[in-house]
PDB file of C-alpha atoms in Angstrom:
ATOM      1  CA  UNK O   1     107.562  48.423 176.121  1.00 47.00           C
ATOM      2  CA  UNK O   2     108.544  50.398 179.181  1.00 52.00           C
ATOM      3  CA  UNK O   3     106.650  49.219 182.364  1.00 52.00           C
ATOM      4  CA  UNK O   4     104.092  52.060 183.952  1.00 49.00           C
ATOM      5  CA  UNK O   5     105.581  53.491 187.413  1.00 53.00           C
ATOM      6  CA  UNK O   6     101.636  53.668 189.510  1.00 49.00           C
ATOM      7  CA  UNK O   7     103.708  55.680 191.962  1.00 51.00           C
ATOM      8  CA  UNK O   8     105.185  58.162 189.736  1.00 54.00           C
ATOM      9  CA  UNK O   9     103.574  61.912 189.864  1.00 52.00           C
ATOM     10  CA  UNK O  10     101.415  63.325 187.412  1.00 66.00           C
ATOM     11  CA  UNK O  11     102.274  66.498 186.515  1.00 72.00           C
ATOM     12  CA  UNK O  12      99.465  68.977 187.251  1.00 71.00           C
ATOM     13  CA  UNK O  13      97.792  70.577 184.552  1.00 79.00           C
ATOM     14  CA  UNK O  14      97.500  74.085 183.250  1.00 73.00           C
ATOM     15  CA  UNK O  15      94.125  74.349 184.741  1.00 75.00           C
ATOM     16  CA  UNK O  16      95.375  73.097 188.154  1.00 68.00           C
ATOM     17  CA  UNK O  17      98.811  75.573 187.744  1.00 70.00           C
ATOM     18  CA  UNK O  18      96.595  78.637 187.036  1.00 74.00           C
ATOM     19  CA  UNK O  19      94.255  77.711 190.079  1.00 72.00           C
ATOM     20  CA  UNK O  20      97.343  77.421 192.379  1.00 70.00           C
ATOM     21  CA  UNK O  21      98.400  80.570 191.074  1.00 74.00           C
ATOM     22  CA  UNK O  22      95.050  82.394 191.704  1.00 75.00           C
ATOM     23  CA  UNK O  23      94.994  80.985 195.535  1.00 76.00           C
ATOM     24  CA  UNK O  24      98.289  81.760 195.837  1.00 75.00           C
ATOM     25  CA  UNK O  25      97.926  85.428 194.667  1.00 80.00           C
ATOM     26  CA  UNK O  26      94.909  85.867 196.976  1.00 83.00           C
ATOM     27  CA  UNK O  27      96.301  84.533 199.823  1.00 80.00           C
ATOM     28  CA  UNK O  28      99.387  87.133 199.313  1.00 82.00           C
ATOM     29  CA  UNK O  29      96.903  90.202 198.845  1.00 89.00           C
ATOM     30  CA  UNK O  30      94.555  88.847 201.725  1.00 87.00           C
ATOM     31  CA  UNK O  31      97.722  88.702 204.033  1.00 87.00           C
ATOM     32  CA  UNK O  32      99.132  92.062 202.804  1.00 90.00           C
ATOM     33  CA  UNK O  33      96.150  94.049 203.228  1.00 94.00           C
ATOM     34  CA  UNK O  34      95.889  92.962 206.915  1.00 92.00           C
ATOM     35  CA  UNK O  35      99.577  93.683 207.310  1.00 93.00           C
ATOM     36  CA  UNK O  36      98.786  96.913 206.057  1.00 95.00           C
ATOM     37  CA  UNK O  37      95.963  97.614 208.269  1.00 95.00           C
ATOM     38  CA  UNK O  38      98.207  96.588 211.483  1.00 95.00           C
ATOM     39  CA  UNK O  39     101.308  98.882 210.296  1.00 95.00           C
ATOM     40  CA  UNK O  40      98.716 102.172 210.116  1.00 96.00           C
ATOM     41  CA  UNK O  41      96.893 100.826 213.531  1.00 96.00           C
ATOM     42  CA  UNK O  42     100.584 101.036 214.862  1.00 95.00           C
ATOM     43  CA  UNK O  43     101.127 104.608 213.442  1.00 95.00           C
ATOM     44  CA  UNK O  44      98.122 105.873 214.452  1.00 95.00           C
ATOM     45  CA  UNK O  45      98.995 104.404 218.347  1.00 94.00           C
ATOM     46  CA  UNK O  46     102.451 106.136 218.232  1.00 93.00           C
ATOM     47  CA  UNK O  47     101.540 109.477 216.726  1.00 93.00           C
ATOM     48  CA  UNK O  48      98.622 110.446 218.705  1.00 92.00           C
ATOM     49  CA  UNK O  49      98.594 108.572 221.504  1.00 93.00           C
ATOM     50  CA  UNK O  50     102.374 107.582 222.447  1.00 92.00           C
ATOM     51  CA  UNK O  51     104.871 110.089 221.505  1.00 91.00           C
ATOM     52  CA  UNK O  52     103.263 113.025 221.858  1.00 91.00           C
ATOM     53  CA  UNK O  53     102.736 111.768 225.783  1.00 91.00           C
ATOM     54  CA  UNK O  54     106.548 110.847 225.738  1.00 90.00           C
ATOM     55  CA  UNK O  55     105.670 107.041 226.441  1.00 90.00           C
ATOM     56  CA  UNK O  56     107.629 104.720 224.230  1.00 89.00           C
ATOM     57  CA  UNK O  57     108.042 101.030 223.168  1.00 87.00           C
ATOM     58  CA  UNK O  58     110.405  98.954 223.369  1.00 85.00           C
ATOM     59  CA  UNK O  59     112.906  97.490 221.287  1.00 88.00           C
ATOM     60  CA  UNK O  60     114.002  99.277 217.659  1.00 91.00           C
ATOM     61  CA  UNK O  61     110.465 101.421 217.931  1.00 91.00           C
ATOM     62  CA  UNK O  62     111.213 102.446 221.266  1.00 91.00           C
ATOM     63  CA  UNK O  63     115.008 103.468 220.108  1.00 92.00           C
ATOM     64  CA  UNK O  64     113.681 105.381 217.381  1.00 93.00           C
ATOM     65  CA  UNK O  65     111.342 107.191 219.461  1.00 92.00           C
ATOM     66  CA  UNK O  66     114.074 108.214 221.693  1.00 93.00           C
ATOM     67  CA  UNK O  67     116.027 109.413 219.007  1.00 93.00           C
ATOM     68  CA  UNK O  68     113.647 111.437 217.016  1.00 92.00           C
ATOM     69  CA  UNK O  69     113.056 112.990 220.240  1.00 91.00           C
ATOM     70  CA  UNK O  70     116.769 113.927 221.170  1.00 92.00           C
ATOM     71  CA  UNK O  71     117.590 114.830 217.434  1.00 92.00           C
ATOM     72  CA  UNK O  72     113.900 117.062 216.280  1.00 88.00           C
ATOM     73  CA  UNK O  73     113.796 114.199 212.808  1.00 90.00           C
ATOM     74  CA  UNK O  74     110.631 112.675 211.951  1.00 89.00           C
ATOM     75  CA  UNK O  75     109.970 109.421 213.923  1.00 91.00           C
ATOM     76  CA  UNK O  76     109.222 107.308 210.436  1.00 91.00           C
ATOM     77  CA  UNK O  77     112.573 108.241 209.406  1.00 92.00           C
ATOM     78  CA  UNK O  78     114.176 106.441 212.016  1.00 93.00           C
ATOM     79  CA  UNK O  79     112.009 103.592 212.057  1.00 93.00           C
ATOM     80  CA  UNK O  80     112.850 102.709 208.572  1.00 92.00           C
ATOM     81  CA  UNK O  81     116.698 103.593 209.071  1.00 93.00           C
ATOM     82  CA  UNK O  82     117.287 101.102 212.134  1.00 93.00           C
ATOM     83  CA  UNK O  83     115.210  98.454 210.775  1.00 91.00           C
ATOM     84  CA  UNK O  84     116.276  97.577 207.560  1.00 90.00           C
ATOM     85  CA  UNK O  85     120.012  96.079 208.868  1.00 88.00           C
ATOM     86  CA  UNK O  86     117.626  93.439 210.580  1.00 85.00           C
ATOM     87  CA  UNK O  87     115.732  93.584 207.573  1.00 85.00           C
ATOM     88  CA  UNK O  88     118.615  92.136 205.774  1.00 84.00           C
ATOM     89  CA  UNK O  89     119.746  90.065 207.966  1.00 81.00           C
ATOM     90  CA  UNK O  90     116.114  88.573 207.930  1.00 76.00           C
ATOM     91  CA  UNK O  91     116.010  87.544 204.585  1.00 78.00           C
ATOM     92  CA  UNK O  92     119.025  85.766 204.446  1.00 75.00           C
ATOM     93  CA  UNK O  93     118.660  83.734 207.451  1.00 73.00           C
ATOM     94  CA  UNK O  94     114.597  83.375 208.026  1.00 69.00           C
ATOM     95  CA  UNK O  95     113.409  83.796 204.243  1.00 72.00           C
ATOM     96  CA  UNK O  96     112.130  86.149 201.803  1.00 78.00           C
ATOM     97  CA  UNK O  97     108.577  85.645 202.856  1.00 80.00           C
ATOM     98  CA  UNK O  98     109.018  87.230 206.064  1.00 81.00           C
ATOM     99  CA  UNK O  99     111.288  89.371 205.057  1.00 83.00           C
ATOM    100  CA  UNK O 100     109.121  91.211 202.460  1.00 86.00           C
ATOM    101  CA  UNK O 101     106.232  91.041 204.072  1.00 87.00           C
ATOM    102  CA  UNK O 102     108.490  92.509 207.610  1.00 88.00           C
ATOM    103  CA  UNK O 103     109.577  95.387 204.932  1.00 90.00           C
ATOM    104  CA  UNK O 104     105.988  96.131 203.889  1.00 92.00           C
ATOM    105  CA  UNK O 105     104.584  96.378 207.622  1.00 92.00           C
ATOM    106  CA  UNK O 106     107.995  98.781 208.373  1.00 93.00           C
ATOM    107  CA  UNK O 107     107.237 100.676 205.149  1.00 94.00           C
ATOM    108  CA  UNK O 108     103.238 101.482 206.004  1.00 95.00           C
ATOM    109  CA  UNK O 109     104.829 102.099 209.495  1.00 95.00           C
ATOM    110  CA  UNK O 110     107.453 105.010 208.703  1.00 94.00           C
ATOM    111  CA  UNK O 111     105.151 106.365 205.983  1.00 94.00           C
ATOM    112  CA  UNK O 112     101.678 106.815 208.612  1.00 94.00           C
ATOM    113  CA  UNK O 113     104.122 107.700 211.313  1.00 94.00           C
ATOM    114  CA  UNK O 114     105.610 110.743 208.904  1.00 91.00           C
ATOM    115  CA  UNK O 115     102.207 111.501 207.782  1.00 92.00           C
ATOM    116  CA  UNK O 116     101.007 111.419 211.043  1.00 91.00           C
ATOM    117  CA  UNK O 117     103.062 113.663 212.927  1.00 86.00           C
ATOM    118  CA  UNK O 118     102.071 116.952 212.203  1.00 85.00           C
ATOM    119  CA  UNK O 119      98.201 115.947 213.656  1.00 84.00           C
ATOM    120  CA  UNK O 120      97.952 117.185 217.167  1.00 77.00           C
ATOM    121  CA  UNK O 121      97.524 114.364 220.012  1.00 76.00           C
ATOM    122  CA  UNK O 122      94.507 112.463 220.038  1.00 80.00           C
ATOM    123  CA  UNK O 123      94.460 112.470 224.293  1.00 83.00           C
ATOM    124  CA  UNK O 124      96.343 114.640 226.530  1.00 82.00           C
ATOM    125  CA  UNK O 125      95.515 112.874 229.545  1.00 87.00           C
ATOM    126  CA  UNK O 126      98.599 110.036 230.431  1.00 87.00           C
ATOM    127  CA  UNK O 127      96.308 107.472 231.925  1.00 89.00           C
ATOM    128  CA  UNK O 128      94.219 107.582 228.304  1.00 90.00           C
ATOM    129  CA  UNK O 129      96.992 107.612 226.342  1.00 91.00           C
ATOM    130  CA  UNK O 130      98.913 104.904 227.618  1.00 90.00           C
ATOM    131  CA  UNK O 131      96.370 102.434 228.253  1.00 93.00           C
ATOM    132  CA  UNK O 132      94.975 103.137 224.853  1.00 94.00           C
ATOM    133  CA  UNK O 133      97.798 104.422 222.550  1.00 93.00           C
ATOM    134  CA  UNK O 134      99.368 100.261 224.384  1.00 93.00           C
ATOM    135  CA  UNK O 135      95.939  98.495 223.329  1.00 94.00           C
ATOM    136  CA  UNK O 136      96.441 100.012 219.850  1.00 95.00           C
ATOM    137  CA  UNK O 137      99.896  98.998 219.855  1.00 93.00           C
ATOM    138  CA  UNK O 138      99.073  95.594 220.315  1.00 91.00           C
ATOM    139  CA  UNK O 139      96.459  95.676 218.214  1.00 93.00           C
ATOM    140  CA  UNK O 140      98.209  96.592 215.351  1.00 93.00           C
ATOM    141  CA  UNK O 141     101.822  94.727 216.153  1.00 90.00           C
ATOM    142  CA  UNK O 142      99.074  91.670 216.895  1.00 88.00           C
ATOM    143  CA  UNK O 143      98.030  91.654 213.384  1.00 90.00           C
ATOM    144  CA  UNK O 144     101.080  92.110 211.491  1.00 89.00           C
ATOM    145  CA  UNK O 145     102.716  89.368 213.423  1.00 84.00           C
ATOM    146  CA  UNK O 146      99.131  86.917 212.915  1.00 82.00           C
ATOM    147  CA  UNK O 147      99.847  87.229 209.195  1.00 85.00           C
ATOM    148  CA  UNK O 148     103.755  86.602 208.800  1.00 81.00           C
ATOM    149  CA  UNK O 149     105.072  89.962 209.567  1.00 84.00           C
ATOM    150  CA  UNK O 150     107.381  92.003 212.557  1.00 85.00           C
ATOM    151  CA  UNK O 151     107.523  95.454 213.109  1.00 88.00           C
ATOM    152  CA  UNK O 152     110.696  95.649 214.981  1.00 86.00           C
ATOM    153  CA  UNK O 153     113.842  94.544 213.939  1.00 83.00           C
ATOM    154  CA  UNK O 154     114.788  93.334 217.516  1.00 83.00           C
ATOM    155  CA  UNK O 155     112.372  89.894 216.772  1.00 77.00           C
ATOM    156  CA  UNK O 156     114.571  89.113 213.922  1.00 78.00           C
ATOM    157  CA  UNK O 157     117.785  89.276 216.167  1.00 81.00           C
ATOM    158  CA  UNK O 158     115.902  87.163 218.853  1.00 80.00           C
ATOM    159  CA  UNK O 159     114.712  84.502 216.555  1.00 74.00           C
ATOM    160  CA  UNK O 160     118.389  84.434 215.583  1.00 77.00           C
ATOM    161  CA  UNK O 161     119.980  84.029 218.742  1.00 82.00           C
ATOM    162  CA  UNK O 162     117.563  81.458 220.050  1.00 76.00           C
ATOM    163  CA  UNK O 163     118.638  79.429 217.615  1.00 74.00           C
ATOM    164  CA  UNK O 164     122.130  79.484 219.150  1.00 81.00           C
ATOM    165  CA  UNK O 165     121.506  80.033 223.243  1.00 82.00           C
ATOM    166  CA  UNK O 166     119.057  78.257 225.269  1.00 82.00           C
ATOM    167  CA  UNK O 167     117.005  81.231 225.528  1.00 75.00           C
ATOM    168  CA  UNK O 168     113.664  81.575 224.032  1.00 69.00           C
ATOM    169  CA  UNK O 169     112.829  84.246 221.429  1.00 67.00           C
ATOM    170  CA  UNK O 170     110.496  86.040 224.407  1.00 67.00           C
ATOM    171  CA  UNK O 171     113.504  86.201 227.258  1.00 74.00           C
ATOM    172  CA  UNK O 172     115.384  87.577 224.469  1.00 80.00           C
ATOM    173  CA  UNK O 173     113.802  90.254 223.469  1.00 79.00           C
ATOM    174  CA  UNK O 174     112.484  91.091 226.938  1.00 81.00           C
ATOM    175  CA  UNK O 175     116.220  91.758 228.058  1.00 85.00           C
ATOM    176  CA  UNK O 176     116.586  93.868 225.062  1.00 85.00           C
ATOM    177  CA  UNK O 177     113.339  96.081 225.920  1.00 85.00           C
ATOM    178  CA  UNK O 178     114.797  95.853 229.779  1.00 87.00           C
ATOM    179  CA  UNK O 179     117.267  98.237 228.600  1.00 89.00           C
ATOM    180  CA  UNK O 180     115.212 100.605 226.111  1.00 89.00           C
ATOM    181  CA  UNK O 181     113.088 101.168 228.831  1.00 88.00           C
ATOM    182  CA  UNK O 182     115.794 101.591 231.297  1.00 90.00           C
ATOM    183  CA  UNK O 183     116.960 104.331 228.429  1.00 91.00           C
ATOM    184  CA  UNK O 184     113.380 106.103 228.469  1.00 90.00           C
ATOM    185  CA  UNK O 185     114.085 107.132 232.186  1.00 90.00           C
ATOM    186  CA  UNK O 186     116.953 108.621 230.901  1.00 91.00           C
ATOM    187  CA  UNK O 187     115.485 110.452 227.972  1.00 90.00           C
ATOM    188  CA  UNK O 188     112.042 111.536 228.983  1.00 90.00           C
ATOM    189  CA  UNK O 189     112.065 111.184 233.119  1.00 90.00           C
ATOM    190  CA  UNK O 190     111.158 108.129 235.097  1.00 91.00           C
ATOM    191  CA  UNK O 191     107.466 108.903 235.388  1.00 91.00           C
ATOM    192  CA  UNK O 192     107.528 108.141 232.084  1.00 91.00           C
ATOM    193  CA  UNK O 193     109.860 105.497 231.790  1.00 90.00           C
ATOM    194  CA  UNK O 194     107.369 103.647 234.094  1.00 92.00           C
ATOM    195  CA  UNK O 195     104.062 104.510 231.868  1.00 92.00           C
ATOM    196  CA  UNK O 196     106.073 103.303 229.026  1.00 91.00           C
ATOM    197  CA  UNK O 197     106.738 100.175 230.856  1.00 90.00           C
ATOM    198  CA  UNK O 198     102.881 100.036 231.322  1.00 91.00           C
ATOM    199  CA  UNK O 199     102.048 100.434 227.729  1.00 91.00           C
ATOM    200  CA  UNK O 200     104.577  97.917 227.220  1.00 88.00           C
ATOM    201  CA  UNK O 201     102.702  95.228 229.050  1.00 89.00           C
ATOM    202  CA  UNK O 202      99.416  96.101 227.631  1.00 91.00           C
ATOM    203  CA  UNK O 203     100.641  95.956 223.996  1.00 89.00           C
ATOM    204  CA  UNK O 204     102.007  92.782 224.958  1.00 84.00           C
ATOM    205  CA  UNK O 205      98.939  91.004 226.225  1.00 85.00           C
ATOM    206  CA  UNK O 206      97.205  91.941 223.842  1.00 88.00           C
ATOM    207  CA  UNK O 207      99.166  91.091 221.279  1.00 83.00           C
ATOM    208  CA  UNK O 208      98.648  87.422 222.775  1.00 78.00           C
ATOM    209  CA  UNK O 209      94.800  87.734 222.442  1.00 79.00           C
ATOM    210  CA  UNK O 210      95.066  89.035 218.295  1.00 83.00           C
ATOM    211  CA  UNK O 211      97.651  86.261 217.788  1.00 73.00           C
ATOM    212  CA  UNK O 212      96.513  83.390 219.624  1.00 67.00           C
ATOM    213  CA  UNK O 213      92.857  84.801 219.733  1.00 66.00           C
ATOM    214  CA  UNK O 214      90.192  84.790 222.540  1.00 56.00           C
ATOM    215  CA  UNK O 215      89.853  80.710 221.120  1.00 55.00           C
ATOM    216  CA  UNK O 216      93.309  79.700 222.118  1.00 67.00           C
ATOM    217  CA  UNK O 217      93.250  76.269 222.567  1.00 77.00           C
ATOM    218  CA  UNK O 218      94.151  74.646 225.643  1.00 84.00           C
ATOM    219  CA  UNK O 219      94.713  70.855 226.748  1.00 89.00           C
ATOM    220  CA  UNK O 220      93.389  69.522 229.637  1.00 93.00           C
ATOM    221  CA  UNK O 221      94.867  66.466 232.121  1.00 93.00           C
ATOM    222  CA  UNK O 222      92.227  65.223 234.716  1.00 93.00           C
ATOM    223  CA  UNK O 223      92.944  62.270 236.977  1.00 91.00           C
ATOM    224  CA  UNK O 224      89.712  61.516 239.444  1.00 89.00           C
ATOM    225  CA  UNK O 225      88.392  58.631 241.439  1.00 87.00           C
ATOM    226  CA  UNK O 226      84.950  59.966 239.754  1.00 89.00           C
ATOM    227  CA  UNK O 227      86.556  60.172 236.210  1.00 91.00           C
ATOM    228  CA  UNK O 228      83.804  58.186 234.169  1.00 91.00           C
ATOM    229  CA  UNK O 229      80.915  61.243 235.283  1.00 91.00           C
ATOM    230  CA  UNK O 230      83.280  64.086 234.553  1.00 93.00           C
ATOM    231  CA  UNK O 231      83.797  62.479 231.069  1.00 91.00           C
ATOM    232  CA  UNK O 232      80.715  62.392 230.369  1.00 91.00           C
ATOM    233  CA  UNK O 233      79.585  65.762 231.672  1.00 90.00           C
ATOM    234  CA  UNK O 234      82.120  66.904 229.775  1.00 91.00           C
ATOM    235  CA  UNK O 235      80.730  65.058 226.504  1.00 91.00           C
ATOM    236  CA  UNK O 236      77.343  65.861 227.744  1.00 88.00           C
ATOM    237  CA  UNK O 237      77.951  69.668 228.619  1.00 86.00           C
ATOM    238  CA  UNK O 238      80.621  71.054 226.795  1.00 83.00           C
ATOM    239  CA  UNK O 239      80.296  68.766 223.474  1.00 83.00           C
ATOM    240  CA  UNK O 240      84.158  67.900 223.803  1.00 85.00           C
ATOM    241  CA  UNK O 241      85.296  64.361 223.297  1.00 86.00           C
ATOM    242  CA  UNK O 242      87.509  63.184 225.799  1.00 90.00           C
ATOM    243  CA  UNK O 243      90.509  60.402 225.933  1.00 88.00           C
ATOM    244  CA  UNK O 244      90.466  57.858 228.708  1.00 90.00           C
ATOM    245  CA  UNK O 245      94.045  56.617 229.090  1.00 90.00           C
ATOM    246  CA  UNK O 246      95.519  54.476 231.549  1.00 86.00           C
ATOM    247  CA  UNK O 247      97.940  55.476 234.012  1.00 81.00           C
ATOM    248  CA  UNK O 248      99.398  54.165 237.705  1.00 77.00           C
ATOM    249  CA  UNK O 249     100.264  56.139 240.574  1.00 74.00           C
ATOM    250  CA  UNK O 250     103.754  56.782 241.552  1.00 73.00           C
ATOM    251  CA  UNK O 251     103.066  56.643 245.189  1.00 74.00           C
ATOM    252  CA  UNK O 252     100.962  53.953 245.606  1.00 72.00           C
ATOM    253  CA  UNK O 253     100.675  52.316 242.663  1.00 72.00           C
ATOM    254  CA  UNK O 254      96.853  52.126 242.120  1.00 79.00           C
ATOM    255  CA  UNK O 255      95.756  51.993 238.888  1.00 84.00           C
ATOM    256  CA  UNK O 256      94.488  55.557 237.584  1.00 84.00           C
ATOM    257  CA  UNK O 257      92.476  56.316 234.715  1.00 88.00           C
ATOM    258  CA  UNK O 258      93.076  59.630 233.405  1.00 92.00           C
ATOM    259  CA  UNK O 259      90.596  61.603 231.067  1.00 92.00           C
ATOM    260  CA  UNK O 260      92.666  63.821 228.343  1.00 93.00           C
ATOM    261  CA  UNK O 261      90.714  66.885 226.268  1.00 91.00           C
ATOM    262  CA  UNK O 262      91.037  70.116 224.110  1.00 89.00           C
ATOM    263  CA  UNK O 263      89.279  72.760 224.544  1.00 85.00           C
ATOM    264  CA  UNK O 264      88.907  76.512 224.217  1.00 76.00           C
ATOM    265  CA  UNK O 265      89.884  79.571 226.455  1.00 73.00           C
ATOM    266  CA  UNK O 266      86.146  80.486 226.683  1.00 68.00           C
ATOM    267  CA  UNK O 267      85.263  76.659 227.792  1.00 81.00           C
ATOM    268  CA  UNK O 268      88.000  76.339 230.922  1.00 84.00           C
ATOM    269  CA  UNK O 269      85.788  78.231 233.112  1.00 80.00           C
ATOM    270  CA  UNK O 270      82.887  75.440 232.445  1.00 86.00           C
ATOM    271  CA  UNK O 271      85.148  72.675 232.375  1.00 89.00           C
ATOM    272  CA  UNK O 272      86.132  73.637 236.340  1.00 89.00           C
ATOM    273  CA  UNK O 273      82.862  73.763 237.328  1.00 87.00           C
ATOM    274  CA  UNK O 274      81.943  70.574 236.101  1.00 90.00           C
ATOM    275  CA  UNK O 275      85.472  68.921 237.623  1.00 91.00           C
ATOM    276  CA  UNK O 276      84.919  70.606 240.791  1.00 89.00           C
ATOM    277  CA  UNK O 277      81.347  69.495 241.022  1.00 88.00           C
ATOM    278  CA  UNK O 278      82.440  66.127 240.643  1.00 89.00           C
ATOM    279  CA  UNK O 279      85.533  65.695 242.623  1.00 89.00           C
ATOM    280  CA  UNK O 280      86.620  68.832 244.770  1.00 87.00           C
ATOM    281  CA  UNK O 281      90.070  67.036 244.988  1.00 87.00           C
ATOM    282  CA  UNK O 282      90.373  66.076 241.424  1.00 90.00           C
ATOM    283  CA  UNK O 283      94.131  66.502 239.284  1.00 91.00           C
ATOM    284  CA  UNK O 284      93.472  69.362 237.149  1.00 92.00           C
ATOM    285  CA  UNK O 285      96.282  70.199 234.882  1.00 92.00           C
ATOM    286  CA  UNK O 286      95.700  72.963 231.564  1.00 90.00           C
ATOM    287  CA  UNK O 287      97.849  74.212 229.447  1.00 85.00           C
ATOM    288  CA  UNK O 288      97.776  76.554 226.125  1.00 80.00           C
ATOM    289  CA  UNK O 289      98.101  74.613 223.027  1.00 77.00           C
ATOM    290  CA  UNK O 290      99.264  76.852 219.730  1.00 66.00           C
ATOM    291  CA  UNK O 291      97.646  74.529 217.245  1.00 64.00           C
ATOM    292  CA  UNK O 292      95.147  71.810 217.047  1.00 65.00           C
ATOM    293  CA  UNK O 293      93.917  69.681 213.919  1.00 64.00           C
ATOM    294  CA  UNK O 294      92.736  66.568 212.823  1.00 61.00           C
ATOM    295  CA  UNK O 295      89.906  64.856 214.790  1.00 61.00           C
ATOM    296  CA  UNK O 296      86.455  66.289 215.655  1.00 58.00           C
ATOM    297  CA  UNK O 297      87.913  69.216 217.281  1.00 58.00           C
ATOM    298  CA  UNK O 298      86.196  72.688 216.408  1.00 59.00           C
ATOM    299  CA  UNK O 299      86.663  76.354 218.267  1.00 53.00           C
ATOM    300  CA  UNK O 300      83.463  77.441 219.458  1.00 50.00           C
ATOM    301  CA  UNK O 301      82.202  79.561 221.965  1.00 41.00           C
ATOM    302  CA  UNK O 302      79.746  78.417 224.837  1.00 39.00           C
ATOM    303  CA  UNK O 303      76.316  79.231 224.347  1.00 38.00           C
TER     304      UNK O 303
END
């Protein structure tokens, strides 16, 4: 008689496969539609607020714009055409997720873009259309990329060559746009090349608040000679559990206790005040964290 293995896995059953299947298959829609949504958000910012102002993006959107405008072709044809080398290139070295979900976001793209064109220009004023026509941008680039998607083939390369240089994937693709905008001055005047360059940034930050969202989490390094009433203000007022750990200074090597904490974007503000009330001379180190789990950590907003 065969001894039983207690660690050996029990295959799931059919009621557990079909289960996996249904979450899986939601997930996949609920992450498409919002992919969707971003692609036509992104249209709807180039069509009638960007291009008909001449202000561009940057890197293959902003080429594409460029060229549609030099050659008379639809803008969605373009965006489709340049993208899908990088599209390929995606799925064989990143994976098919992003890849097809990538090709979706590009497809909705081209298509709105196309269907958009014809509409007249939602603004006419410059100042409107960039600052809005770059929040929309983000918007919409924000959510594609939130949900495993790119619009722009240039991310792809980036990711790529990170992998290979000491670069990150940002500096890359920010010497890429360096020259697409530098191109824009070319194409459409330096006036603007420069509101372009302005869009630019605003579709970037906010593309940082959609992705990272107004919760970002951020960790917090406090060393104090009043460190036991900060931690518990802290406790007290924002709710947040702190770490004591113990540390020694470099200089004179006193012994330091050092209070360690998470919080959110919203709560940094508080947390100052309640440092600074404390200690006016207090360490105070933050930085953004990307993820956070485990423990009794929740994102909330102050009250």
């Amino acid at each position: 008689m065969n001894a039983v293995n207690p660690n050996q896995l029990i295959p799931p059953t059919a009621t557990q496969v079909r289960q996996h299947k249904q979450r899986t298959l939601k997930s996949n829609l609920f992450r498409s539609m919002f992919i969707v949504v971003g692609a036509i958000i992104v249209s709807v910012a180039l069509e009638l607020f960007l291009v008909p102002n001449k202000i561009t993006d940057g890197g293959i959107t902003g080429i594409s714009v460029m060229t549609s405008y030099l050659s008379g072709f639809p803008l969605g044809v373009f965006l489709f055409l340049f993208n899908l080398p990088f599209l390929i290139v995606g799925y064989k070295q990143i994976g098919k997720t992003f890849a097809v979900s990538t090709l979706l976001g590009i497809t909705v793209m081209s298509v709105g873009t196309a269907l958009l064109h014809p509409v007249a220009a939602f603004v006419s004023d410059t100042l409107l259309a960039f600052v809005f026509g770059g929040i929309l941008l983000g918007l919409g680039t924000g959510l594609v990329i939130r949900f495993g998607g790119s619009l722009d083939g240039t991310e792809i390369v980036a990711i790529l060559i990170s992998r290979r240089t000491p670069f990150s994937v940002g500096e890359i693709i920010m010497f890429f746009n360096f020259f697409i905008l530098l191109g824009a001055g070319f194409v459409f005047g330096w006036e603007r090349a420069l509101f372009s360059l302005l869009a630019y940034y605003i579709a970037y930050k906010t593309i940082d608040i959609v992705v990272d969202g107004l919760n970002e989490s951020k960790s917090v390094w406090i060393i104090s000679d009043q460190i036991d009433e900060i931690g518990d203000a802290i406790l007290s007022r924002l709710g947040r559990g702190v770490t004591y750990l113990s540390g020694e200074g470099g200089f004179s090597g006193d012994p330091k206790k050092v209070i360690f904490c998470v919080i959110t974007r919203l709560e940094e503000a508080k947390l100052k005040e309640i440092v600074n009330h404390y200690d006016e001379n207090a360490f105070l180190a933050v930085g953004n964290i990307h993820d956070v789990k485990g423990g009794r950590f929740k994102k909330k907003a102050i009250h």
